[in-house]
Amino acid sequence: MPTPLLEEVFKKSGLPTYTFVEPAEYNHLKVALRTPGRGVVVEGPSGIGKTTAVQKALSEIGMAARAQTFSGRNAADRDLIAELPELGDLGIVIIDDFHRLSDTTKHIIADFLKELADKETTASKVVLIGINKAGNSLVNFAPDLNNRIETIRFEVNTDHKVRELINKGELALNITIDCADALARDASGSFHMAQILCNELCLHSDISERSEMPVRLETSFEAVKGRVLSELARTFKGAATEFARGKRFVREGRAPYLHLLAHLSKSEEWTVSIDQILASNPNIRGSISQVTDKGHLESFLQERPQLRDLFHYDPYTRVLAVEDPKVMYYLRNLLWSKFVQDVGFLSIEFRSKYDFALSFAGEVRPIAAMFNSVLKEAEMEVFYDKDEEHRIMANDVEEYLAPIYRSEARFVIALLSRDYPRKIWTKFESDQFKQRFGEESVIPVWFSDAPPGMFDATTKLGGTLIDPEKDQESQVRDICAVLIKKAGEARLQETAASKAREHVEVDEAGV
């Protein structure tokens, strides 16, 4: 029997030779694979052993010889996958990364799965492997498919399962890893990362093959982890920075792409639901809605091959996922305060729910809409009534609006047209924010066609002028450029004040 080599035991890629661990869903998977005709969807985070489990299960039930594997990442495979329904008896077809297929091909495969299930054929069977909620995305193309397929959801592996993998490797190499428990915890459920960490630890301890005599490895786990993270930083820091800056980098903005990345780093399942982020984070709701609802996130990833291979966004399930477990490990170990500085944002601490709230008469709504659009393009949080109609609906309107103008918006932009003083709602809004005149929070925008002297209370404030008879869009963009700088400076001041208060509290506590 050949001597087990390190690269065969703790494998950085490919199917494990010595360290395969049965997932909790393994028996369910084998039964599903044996069932004639019925399609199988295997979904779950990357790097936890889905593909390995499918191939091992097929081997155990004697069906591996009939199987062929295609990948949604491979252009040549994608063309062939679209033609599968026309190719007759196929045996077992495994389509890995099927979430990477085009919508057209997903529709073809969905219809094909329905046909195979209805015929209960033994000649062809399709097994799809993808990320979390991949099955939901497929059902979107054929709602009646749900009862014709078997969906098996792989969870993130427990520390116990990862420890089992390490035990098998120790046995194969005749070694004992002192820090095995810490390593298992740090892998956070990823078999792939456990393999990489163990491989690096063995190299650090001069173990390259099975030892003739038992060897105890007393290497510091932190030293090994540091070496792995250094290598991952060289590979992924550029991609992480590119993602965090987003489609158009605005240093004063609310950094929606960076926040998405941060939420991914905290996710136990390596995926995040956009809807859940919006529901639980009102301070970045508008900016994240801007990049997801308008298709910017989807096109952003499609336009950047480096990012497309690492992240996947499904617009149907509105789920963003990490495709590579090494990326997930890198993100989880980032020093985020330094990363924010390296990316170039002024600050990501927000005292206010909104950067700006617009107050205006209905007659100048087109101009208000321009302000809203330009500011949101710069990733500012803006209160604009039309964008929040669904939230205002069924609420007491005054109770909903009052706190926004009174305190929730860092700045109120008052578009002071000639109709402004005559409207009921603008009077209500101004009643809320007029107490803030001394707080440097109200920014008047005077219209040149408004009668002079009408807005005496605001003439004491620094503001700007707009001429509705001239090019409105260029004027709005010029004004917004100043407003964006104003918001950035305010955020820096608030962050500095917050840090100063923290130092005072520490000093007073005698620490």
Short mmCIF file of C-alpha atoms in Angstrom, two decimals:
data_model
loop_
_atom_site.label_atom_id
_atom_site.label_comp_id
_atom_site.label_asym_id
_atom_site.label_seq_id
_atom_site.Cartn_x
_atom_site.Cartn_y
_atom_site.Cartn_z
CA MET A 1 0.00 0.00 0.00
CA PRO A 2 1.51 3.39 -1.03
CA THR A 3 2.51 5.85 1.66
CA PRO A 4 -0.18 8.55 2.08
CA LEU A 5 1.13 11.93 0.96
CA LEU A 6 0.14 15.21 2.58
CA GLU A 7 -1.47 16.56 -0.61
CA GLU A 8 -3.57 13.39 -0.81
CA VAL A 9 -4.69 13.54 2.82
CA PHE A 10 -5.40 17.22 3.39
CA LYS A 11 -6.38 18.18 -0.15
CA LYS A 12 -6.61 21.83 -1.16
CA SER A 13 -8.82 20.94 -4.12
CA GLY A 14 -10.58 17.93 -5.57
CA LEU A 15 -12.30 14.99 -3.93
CA PRO A 16 -10.88 13.82 -0.58
CA THR A 17 -9.03 10.53 -0.66
CA TYR A 18 -8.69 9.87 3.07
CA THR A 19 -10.83 12.50 4.78
CA PHE A 20 -14.37 12.10 3.43
CA VAL A 21 -16.97 12.73 6.15
CA GLU A 22 -20.61 11.82 5.67
CA PRO A 23 -22.85 14.88 6.02
CA ALA A 24 -26.00 14.67 8.13
CA GLU A 25 -28.10 14.57 4.93
CA TYR A 26 -26.18 11.63 3.44
CA ASN A 27 -28.85 8.89 3.70
CA HIS A 28 -31.51 11.28 2.42
CA LEU A 29 -29.22 12.01 -0.54
CA LYS A 30 -28.67 8.33 -1.38
CA VAL A 31 -32.40 7.60 -1.39
CA ALA A 32 -33.07 10.62 -3.59
CA LEU A 33 -30.40 9.54 -6.05
CA ARG A 34 -31.89 6.03 -6.27
CA THR A 35 -35.42 7.28 -6.98
CA PRO A 36 -36.17 6.91 -10.73
CA GLY A 37 -36.74 10.03 -12.79
CA ARG A 38 -37.22 12.42 -9.92
CA GLY A 39 -34.78 15.35 -10.10
CA VAL A 40 -32.53 16.17 -7.15
CA VAL A 41 -31.46 19.63 -6.06
CA VAL A 42 -28.58 19.77 -3.59
CA GLU A 43 -28.17 23.29 -2.18
CA GLY A 44 -26.08 24.91 0.51
CA PRO A 45 -23.01 27.07 1.09
CA SER A 46 -19.88 26.53 -1.00
CA GLY A 47 -17.05 24.46 0.41
CA ILE A 48 -19.05 22.22 2.72
CA GLY A 49 -18.84 19.06 0.62
CA LYS A 50 -22.00 18.97 -1.55
CA THR A 51 -20.28 17.80 -4.76
CA THR A 52 -18.10 15.33 -2.88
CA ALA A 53 -21.13 13.87 -1.10
CA VAL A 54 -23.03 13.39 -4.38
CA GLN A 55 -20.12 11.61 -6.03
CA LYS A 56 -19.42 9.41 -2.99
CA ALA A 57 -23.11 8.51 -2.66
CA LEU A 58 -23.34 7.54 -6.33
CA SER A 59 -20.30 5.34 -5.89
CA GLU A 60 -21.76 3.61 -2.81
CA ILE A 61 -25.08 2.84 -4.51
CA GLY A 62 -23.32 1.54 -7.63
CA MET A 63 -24.42 4.32 -9.99
CA ALA A 64 -21.17 6.28 -10.44
CA ALA A 65 -20.38 4.64 -13.79
CA ARG A 66 -23.59 6.08 -15.28
CA ALA A 67 -22.85 9.64 -14.12
CA GLN A 68 -21.39 12.55 -16.04
CA THR A 69 -20.73 15.98 -14.59
CA PHE A 70 -21.13 19.45 -16.13
CA SER A 71 -20.46 22.86 -14.64
CA GLY A 72 -22.49 26.04 -14.90
CA ARG A 73 -19.18 27.93 -14.83
CA ASN A 74 -17.87 26.31 -18.02
CA ALA A 75 -18.97 27.98 -21.29
CA ALA A 76 -18.76 24.76 -23.33
CA ASP A 77 -20.74 22.87 -20.68
CA ARG A 78 -23.42 25.58 -20.60
CA ASP A 79 -24.09 25.12 -24.33
CA LEU A 80 -24.39 21.35 -23.89
CA ILE A 81 -26.62 21.65 -20.81
CA ALA A 82 -29.16 23.63 -22.84
CA GLU A 83 -29.35 20.73 -25.33
CA LEU A 84 -29.82 17.92 -22.76
CA PRO A 85 -33.56 17.39 -23.40
CA GLU A 86 -32.76 16.57 -27.04
CA LEU A 87 -30.01 14.02 -26.37
CA GLY A 88 -32.08 10.94 -25.50
CA ASP A 89 -31.13 8.63 -22.63
CA LEU A 90 -28.55 10.42 -20.49
CA GLY A 91 -27.91 8.23 -17.48
CA ILE A 92 -27.21 10.49 -14.49
CA VAL A 93 -26.35 14.09 -15.28
CA ILE A 94 -24.81 16.20 -12.53
CA ILE A 95 -24.95 19.94 -13.13
CA ASP A 96 -22.68 21.67 -10.63
CA ASP A 97 -23.03 25.43 -9.98
CA PHE A 98 -26.32 25.39 -11.83
CA HIS A 99 -27.22 28.77 -10.34
CA ARG A 100 -24.67 30.12 -12.85
CA LEU A 101 -26.82 29.13 -15.81
CA SER A 102 -28.74 31.71 -17.81
CA ASP A 103 -32.44 32.19 -17.16
CA THR A 104 -33.21 30.62 -20.53
CA THR A 105 -31.25 27.47 -19.71
CA LYS A 106 -32.76 27.25 -16.23
CA HIS A 107 -36.20 27.33 -17.84
CA ILE A 108 -35.21 24.50 -20.21
CA ILE A 109 -33.89 22.38 -17.34
CA ALA A 110 -36.98 23.07 -15.22
CA ASP A 111 -39.26 21.82 -18.01
CA PHE A 112 -36.99 18.81 -18.55
CA LEU A 113 -37.15 17.90 -14.86
CA LYS A 114 -40.96 17.96 -14.97
CA GLU A 115 -40.95 15.66 -17.99
CA LEU A 116 -38.57 13.15 -16.40
CA ALA A 117 -40.54 13.08 -13.13
CA ASP A 118 -43.86 12.50 -14.89
CA LYS A 119 -42.39 9.60 -16.91
CA GLU A 120 -40.57 8.13 -13.87
CA THR A 121 -37.86 7.09 -16.32
CA THR A 122 -34.82 5.12 -15.22
CA ALA A 123 -32.86 6.11 -18.32
CA SER A 124 -32.21 9.72 -17.33
CA LYS A 125 -31.84 11.57 -14.06
CA VAL A 126 -30.70 15.13 -13.38
CA VAL A 127 -28.89 16.20 -10.20
CA LEU A 128 -28.42 19.93 -9.65
CA ILE A 129 -25.88 21.33 -7.20
CA GLY A 130 -25.97 24.99 -6.19
CA ILE A 131 -25.80 27.60 -3.47
CA ASN A 132 -28.43 28.37 -0.81
CA LYS A 133 -31.97 28.79 -2.16
CA ALA A 134 -30.87 27.56 -5.58
CA GLY A 135 -33.97 25.36 -5.67
CA ASN A 136 -36.21 28.38 -5.03
CA SER A 137 -34.68 30.11 -8.03
CA LEU A 138 -35.39 27.09 -10.24
CA VAL A 139 -38.99 26.80 -9.07
CA ASN A 140 -39.45 30.43 -10.05
CA PHE A 141 -39.29 29.28 -13.68
CA ALA A 142 -41.76 26.43 -13.15
CA PRO A 143 -43.93 26.76 -10.01
CA ASP A 144 -45.42 23.28 -10.47
CA LEU A 145 -41.92 21.77 -10.36
CA ASN A 146 -41.78 21.90 -6.57
CA ASN A 147 -43.58 18.57 -6.08
CA ARG A 148 -41.55 16.86 -8.79
CA ILE A 149 -38.06 17.34 -7.37
CA GLU A 150 -36.26 16.41 -4.19
CA THR A 151 -34.48 19.34 -2.56
CA ILE A 152 -31.75 18.44 -0.11
CA ARG A 153 -30.35 21.34 1.85
CA PHE A 154 -26.84 20.95 3.21
CA GLU A 155 -26.23 22.94 6.36
CA VAL A 156 -22.89 24.40 7.42
CA ASN A 157 -20.97 21.55 9.02
CA THR A 158 -20.76 21.33 12.80
CA ASP A 159 -17.44 21.60 14.60
CA HIS A 160 -17.85 17.90 15.40
CA LYS A 161 -18.02 17.02 11.68
CA VAL A 162 -14.96 19.16 10.89
CA ARG A 163 -13.13 17.50 13.80
CA GLU A 164 -14.00 14.12 12.28
CA LEU A 165 -12.29 15.19 9.05
CA ILE A 166 -9.18 16.23 10.98
CA ASN A 167 -9.17 12.93 12.89
CA LYS A 168 -9.14 10.98 9.63
CA GLY A 169 -6.23 13.04 8.39
CA GLU A 170 -4.32 12.53 11.62
CA LEU A 171 -4.83 8.78 11.35
CA ALA A 172 -3.67 8.70 7.72
CA LEU A 173 -0.48 10.69 8.46
CA ASN A 174 0.16 9.11 11.89
CA ILE A 175 0.14 12.50 13.60
CA THR A 176 -1.67 14.27 16.45
CA ILE A 177 -2.55 17.93 15.99
CA ASP A 178 -2.58 19.68 19.36
CA CYS A 179 -4.63 22.63 18.13
CA ALA A 180 -7.17 20.47 16.24
CA ASP A 181 -10.15 21.73 18.27
CA ALA A 182 -9.25 25.38 17.66
CA LEU A 183 -8.73 24.66 13.98
CA ALA A 184 -12.10 22.94 13.70
CA ARG A 185 -13.86 25.92 15.29
CA ASP A 186 -12.00 28.40 13.12
CA ALA A 187 -12.98 26.61 9.89
CA SER A 188 -16.58 27.69 10.67
CA GLY A 189 -18.16 24.66 9.09
CA SER A 190 -16.09 24.57 5.91
CA PHE A 191 -14.45 21.24 5.08
CA HIS A 192 -12.47 23.07 2.40
CA MET A 193 -10.95 25.58 4.84
CA ALA A 194 -10.20 22.79 7.32
CA GLN A 195 -8.22 20.99 4.60
CA ILE A 196 -6.25 24.17 3.77
CA LEU A 197 -5.47 24.97 7.41
CA CYS A 198 -4.39 21.40 8.18
CA ASN A 199 -2.24 21.28 5.04
CA GLU A 200 -0.46 24.51 6.06
CA LEU A 201 -0.02 23.31 9.64
CA CYS A 202 1.62 20.08 8.47
CA LEU A 203 3.98 21.95 6.12
CA HIS A 204 4.88 24.30 8.98
CA SER A 205 5.76 21.19 11.03
CA ASP A 206 7.76 19.54 8.20
CA ILE A 207 5.18 16.81 7.62
CA SER A 208 4.85 15.99 3.91
CA GLU A 209 3.81 12.32 4.10
CA ARG A 210 2.82 9.66 6.61
CA SER A 211 5.30 9.45 9.48
CA GLU A 212 6.71 6.05 10.38
CA MET A 213 6.55 6.94 14.07
CA PRO A 214 3.69 8.86 15.75
CA VAL A 215 4.33 12.60 15.77
CA ARG A 216 2.67 15.28 17.90
CA LEU A 217 2.36 18.64 16.15
CA GLU A 218 2.61 21.44 18.71
CA THR A 219 2.64 24.31 16.20
CA SER A 220 0.79 27.47 17.26
CA PHE A 221 -2.52 27.69 15.42
CA GLU A 222 -2.29 31.49 15.29
CA ALA A 223 1.00 31.25 13.40
CA VAL A 224 -0.53 28.93 10.84
CA LYS A 225 -3.66 31.06 10.55
CA GLY A 226 -1.53 34.15 9.99
CA ARG A 227 0.29 32.51 7.08
CA VAL A 228 -2.97 31.38 5.49
CA LEU A 229 -4.54 34.83 5.87
CA SER A 230 -1.46 36.50 4.35
CA GLU A 231 -1.83 34.32 1.29
CA LEU A 232 -5.57 34.93 1.09
CA ALA A 233 -5.03 38.70 1.40
CA ARG A 234 -2.71 38.67 -1.61
CA THR A 235 -5.39 36.84 -3.56
CA PHE A 236 -8.58 38.51 -2.40
CA LYS A 237 -7.89 41.97 -0.98
CA GLY A 238 -8.16 43.59 -4.41
CA ALA A 239 -11.47 41.88 -5.12
CA ALA A 240 -12.87 42.76 -1.68
CA THR A 241 -11.88 46.40 -2.18
CA GLU A 242 -13.43 46.49 -5.65
CA PHE A 243 -16.68 45.04 -4.31
CA ALA A 244 -16.77 47.42 -1.34
CA ARG A 245 -16.37 50.48 -3.58
CA GLY A 246 -19.22 49.35 -5.80
CA LYS A 247 -20.29 50.54 -9.19
CA ARG A 248 -19.37 54.18 -8.56
CA PHE A 249 -17.25 55.01 -5.55
CA VAL A 250 -18.40 58.02 -3.51
CA ARG A 251 -16.24 58.55 -0.43
CA GLU A 252 -19.00 60.50 1.36
CA GLY A 253 -21.70 57.89 0.60
CA ARG A 254 -23.30 55.31 2.85
CA ALA A 255 -21.24 52.51 1.27
CA PRO A 256 -24.03 50.04 0.40
CA TYR A 257 -21.68 47.55 -1.26
CA LEU A 258 -19.32 47.62 1.70
CA HIS A 259 -22.24 47.01 4.05
CA LEU A 260 -23.37 44.05 1.95
CA LEU A 261 -19.84 42.66 2.22
CA ALA A 262 -19.83 43.18 5.98
CA HIS A 263 -23.20 41.43 6.36
CA LEU A 264 -21.86 38.51 4.30
CA SER A 265 -18.88 38.22 6.62
CA LYS A 266 -21.22 37.78 9.62
CA SER A 267 -23.50 35.27 7.94
CA GLU A 268 -23.42 31.74 9.30
CA GLU A 269 -24.66 30.33 5.99
CA TRP A 270 -22.40 32.47 3.75
CA THR A 271 -25.45 34.09 2.15
CA VAL A 272 -27.52 37.14 2.99
CA SER A 273 -31.10 38.02 2.17
CA ILE A 274 -31.39 41.58 0.89
CA ASP A 275 -34.91 41.84 2.31
CA GLN A 276 -33.72 40.87 5.80
CA ILE A 277 -30.93 43.46 5.66
CA LEU A 278 -33.42 46.16 4.64
CA ALA A 279 -35.83 45.22 7.41
CA SER A 280 -33.24 45.32 10.17
CA ASN A 281 -31.03 48.23 9.02
CA PRO A 282 -33.06 51.39 8.36
CA ASN A 283 -29.92 53.57 8.22
CA ILE A 284 -28.77 51.93 4.98
CA ARG A 285 -32.16 50.85 3.62
CA GLY A 286 -32.35 53.51 0.94
CA SER A 287 -28.82 53.10 -0.41
CA ILE A 288 -29.05 49.30 -0.54
CA SER A 289 -32.49 49.48 -2.17
CA GLN A 290 -30.96 51.79 -4.76
CA VAL A 291 -28.34 49.22 -5.83
CA THR A 292 -30.61 46.16 -5.70
CA ASP A 293 -34.03 47.37 -6.87
CA LYS A 294 -32.58 49.09 -9.93
CA GLY A 295 -30.45 46.09 -10.95
CA HIS A 296 -27.11 47.77 -10.18
CA LEU A 297 -25.80 44.93 -7.98
CA GLU A 298 -26.62 42.29 -10.59
CA SER A 299 -25.02 44.22 -13.47
CA PHE A 300 -22.06 45.20 -11.29
CA LEU A 301 -21.16 41.54 -10.72
CA GLN A 302 -21.84 40.58 -14.34
CA GLU A 303 -19.49 43.29 -15.60
CA ARG A 304 -16.55 42.21 -13.40
CA PRO A 305 -15.31 38.66 -14.08
CA GLN A 306 -13.05 38.66 -11.00
CA LEU A 307 -16.03 39.34 -8.74
CA ARG A 308 -18.46 37.18 -10.70
CA ASP A 309 -16.41 34.10 -9.82
CA LEU A 310 -16.43 34.93 -6.11
CA PHE A 311 -19.96 36.26 -5.49
CA HIS A 312 -23.40 35.47 -6.85
CA TYR A 313 -26.60 37.50 -6.65
CA ASP A 314 -29.95 35.96 -7.52
CA PRO A 315 -32.49 38.70 -8.34
CA TYR A 316 -35.41 36.27 -7.91
CA THR A 317 -34.64 35.17 -4.37
CA ARG A 318 -32.77 38.45 -3.64
CA VAL A 319 -29.96 36.46 -2.04
CA LEU A 320 -26.29 37.41 -2.23
CA ALA A 321 -23.83 34.56 -1.70
CA VAL A 322 -20.10 33.97 -1.41
CA GLU A 323 -19.02 31.36 -3.95
CA ASP A 324 -15.56 30.60 -2.58
CA PRO A 325 -15.09 29.50 1.06
CA LYS A 326 -11.61 31.04 1.05
CA VAL A 327 -13.20 34.44 0.41
CA MET A 328 -15.57 33.87 3.32
CA TYR A 329 -12.67 33.00 5.62
CA TYR A 330 -10.79 36.13 4.52
CA LEU A 331 -13.82 38.38 5.10
CA ARG A 332 -14.49 36.91 8.53
CA ASN A 333 -10.96 37.73 9.62
CA LEU A 334 -10.77 41.26 8.21
CA LEU A 335 -9.99 44.16 10.52
CA TRP A 336 -12.97 46.12 9.28
CA SER A 337 -12.03 49.53 10.72
CA LYS A 338 -8.75 49.46 8.79
CA PHE A 339 -10.41 48.00 5.69
CA VAL A 340 -12.90 50.91 5.59
CA GLN A 341 -9.99 53.35 5.66
CA ASP A 342 -8.10 51.42 2.98
CA VAL A 343 -11.17 51.39 0.73
CA GLY A 344 -11.41 55.17 1.12
CA PHE A 345 -14.77 55.92 2.74
CA LEU A 346 -14.85 58.89 5.10
CA SER A 347 -16.90 57.03 7.67
CA ILE A 348 -19.57 54.35 7.92
CA GLU A 349 -20.95 55.53 11.26
CA PHE A 350 -24.34 57.16 10.86
CA ARG A 351 -25.95 59.26 13.57
CA SER A 352 -29.06 59.89 11.47
CA LYS A 353 -31.47 57.64 9.65
CA TYR A 354 -31.34 59.96 6.62
CA ASP A 355 -28.65 62.25 5.28
CA PHE A 356 -31.27 64.52 3.73
CA ALA A 357 -35.04 65.01 3.86
CA LEU A 358 -36.70 66.96 1.05
CA SER A 359 -39.45 69.46 1.85
CA PHE A 360 -41.21 70.97 -1.17
CA ALA A 361 -44.50 72.01 -2.73
CA GLY A 362 -46.06 69.65 -5.23
CA GLU A 363 -45.64 72.13 -8.07
CA VAL A 364 -41.86 71.63 -8.04
CA ARG A 365 -41.92 67.83 -7.63
CA PRO A 366 -39.89 67.31 -10.86
CA ILE A 367 -37.04 69.34 -9.34
CA ALA A 368 -37.39 67.53 -6.00
CA ALA A 369 -37.22 64.22 -7.89
CA MET A 370 -33.95 65.37 -9.50
CA PHE A 371 -32.45 66.14 -6.07
CA ASN A 372 -33.56 62.72 -4.84
CA SER A 373 -32.10 60.91 -7.85
CA VAL A 374 -28.73 62.69 -7.85
CA LEU A 375 -28.23 62.32 -4.10
CA LYS A 376 -29.15 58.64 -4.17
CA GLU A 377 -26.77 58.07 -7.07
CA ALA A 378 -24.11 59.28 -4.62
CA GLU A 379 -25.30 56.65 -2.10
CA MET A 380 -26.91 59.17 0.23
CA GLU A 381 -29.93 58.24 2.35
CA VAL A 382 -32.74 60.58 1.27
CA PHE A 383 -36.30 60.91 2.49
CA TYR A 384 -38.48 61.52 -0.57
CA ASP A 385 -42.16 60.85 -0.02
CA LYS A 386 -42.77 58.91 -3.26
CA ASP A 387 -40.10 56.36 -2.33
CA GLU A 388 -41.80 55.58 0.98
CA GLU A 389 -45.47 55.53 -0.02
CA HIS A 390 -45.72 51.83 0.85
CA ARG A 391 -44.42 52.54 4.37
CA ILE A 392 -46.57 55.62 4.90
CA MET A 393 -49.71 53.81 3.76
CA ALA A 394 -52.10 52.98 6.66
CA ASN A 395 -49.94 54.99 9.08
CA ASP A 396 -50.86 58.27 10.71
CA VAL A 397 -49.08 60.51 8.19
CA GLU A 398 -48.24 63.28 10.67
CA GLU A 399 -46.82 60.82 13.19
CA TYR A 400 -44.75 59.20 10.44
CA LEU A 401 -43.37 62.45 8.98
CA ALA A 402 -42.83 64.52 12.13
CA PRO A 403 -39.73 62.71 13.50
CA ILE A 404 -38.11 62.65 10.06
CA TYR A 405 -38.10 66.45 9.78
CA ARG A 406 -37.60 67.00 13.48
CA SER A 407 -34.54 64.80 14.04
CA GLU A 408 -34.14 61.68 11.86
CA ALA A 409 -32.69 63.56 8.87
CA ARG A 410 -29.25 65.08 9.37
CA PHE A 411 -30.15 67.89 6.96
CA VAL A 412 -33.48 69.18 5.68
CA ILE A 413 -33.42 70.59 2.14
CA ALA A 414 -36.25 73.13 1.90
CA LEU A 415 -37.10 73.88 -1.75
CA LEU A 416 -38.55 77.34 -1.21
CA SER A 417 -40.63 77.94 -4.30
CA ARG A 418 -43.38 80.55 -4.49
CA ASP A 419 -45.98 77.87 -3.67
CA TYR A 420 -44.15 76.62 -0.59
CA PRO A 421 -45.86 78.93 2.00
CA ARG A 422 -49.35 78.16 0.71
CA LYS A 423 -49.32 74.37 1.16
CA ILE A 424 -50.66 72.53 4.20
CA TRP A 425 -47.97 69.84 4.22
CA THR A 426 -45.05 72.20 3.74
CA LYS A 427 -46.35 74.23 6.68
CA PHE A 428 -46.53 71.05 8.75
CA GLU A 429 -43.00 70.03 7.73
CA SER A 430 -41.54 73.49 8.38
CA ASP A 431 -43.16 73.51 11.81
CA GLN A 432 -41.12 70.40 12.60
CA PHE A 433 -37.75 71.62 11.36
CA LYS A 434 -37.86 75.35 12.13
CA GLN A 435 -36.60 74.59 15.66
CA ARG A 436 -33.41 73.28 14.01
CA PHE A 437 -32.41 76.61 12.43
CA GLY A 438 -29.69 77.04 15.04
CA GLU A 439 -28.36 73.49 14.62
CA GLU A 440 -26.89 73.94 11.13
CA SER A 441 -29.34 71.34 9.88
CA VAL A 442 -31.66 73.25 7.52
CA ILE A 443 -30.47 74.10 4.01
CA PRO A 444 -32.73 76.52 2.10
CA VAL A 445 -32.85 76.43 -1.69
CA TRP A 446 -34.48 79.67 -2.82
CA PHE A 447 -36.27 79.85 -6.14
CA SER A 448 -35.46 82.98 -8.13
CA ASP A 449 -39.11 83.53 -9.11
CA ALA A 450 -40.35 83.59 -5.49
CA PRO A 451 -41.43 87.01 -4.16
CA PRO A 452 -38.66 88.72 -2.17
CA GLY A 453 -38.93 88.91 1.60
CA MET A 454 -41.26 85.93 1.83
CA PHE A 455 -38.75 83.70 3.64
CA ASP A 456 -37.19 86.09 6.12
CA ALA A 457 -36.55 83.36 8.70
CA THR A 458 -34.36 81.42 6.30
CA THR A 459 -32.32 84.33 4.96
CA LYS A 460 -30.15 84.05 8.07
CA LEU A 461 -29.11 80.56 6.97
CA GLY A 462 -26.53 79.62 4.40
CA GLY A 463 -28.35 78.35 1.35
CA THR A 464 -28.34 78.49 -2.42
CA LEU A 465 -30.39 79.77 -5.33
CA ILE A 466 -32.04 77.93 -8.20
CA ASP A 467 -33.52 79.50 -11.34
CA PRO A 468 -36.37 77.32 -12.67
CA GLU A 469 -36.12 79.05 -16.06
CA LYS A 470 -32.57 77.80 -16.66
CA ASP A 471 -31.21 74.26 -17.07
CA GLN A 472 -32.62 72.63 -13.96
CA GLU A 473 -30.65 69.39 -14.06
CA SER A 474 -27.23 71.06 -14.24
CA GLN A 475 -28.16 73.40 -11.38
CA VAL A 476 -29.40 70.49 -9.25
CA ARG A 477 -26.20 68.52 -9.89
CA ASP A 478 -24.05 71.49 -8.92
CA ILE A 479 -26.03 72.02 -5.72
CA CYS A 480 -25.93 68.31 -4.88
CA ALA A 481 -22.14 68.22 -5.25
CA VAL A 482 -21.95 70.78 -2.43
CA LEU A 483 -24.56 68.94 -0.36
CA ILE A 484 -22.62 65.69 -0.63
CA LYS A 485 -19.45 67.37 0.65
CA LYS A 486 -21.49 68.87 3.48
CA ALA A 487 -22.80 65.44 4.48
CA GLY A 488 -19.29 63.97 4.36
CA GLU A 489 -17.86 66.68 6.62
CA ALA A 490 -20.72 66.28 9.08
CA ARG A 491 -20.13 62.56 9.25
CA LEU A 492 -16.42 63.03 9.93
CA GLN A 493 -17.18 65.53 12.70
CA GLU A 494 -19.71 63.17 14.28
CA THR A 495 -17.27 60.26 14.15
CA ALA A 496 -14.51 62.36 15.74
CA ALA A 497 -16.90 63.56 18.46
CA SER A 498 -18.00 59.99 19.14
CA LYS A 499 -14.39 58.82 19.52
CA ALA A 500 -13.63 61.76 21.81
CA ARG A 501 -16.59 60.82 24.04
CA GLU A 502 -15.35 57.24 24.17
CA HIS A 503 -11.90 58.40 25.34
CA VAL A 504 -13.48 60.59 28.02
CA GLU A 505 -15.62 57.69 29.25
CA VAL A 506 -12.56 55.44 29.40
CA ASP A 507 -10.57 58.08 31.31
CA GLU A 508 -13.42 58.66 33.77
CA ALA A 509 -13.67 54.94 34.36
CA GLY A 510 -10.00 54.95 35.32
CA VAL A 511 -9.02 52.46 32.65
#
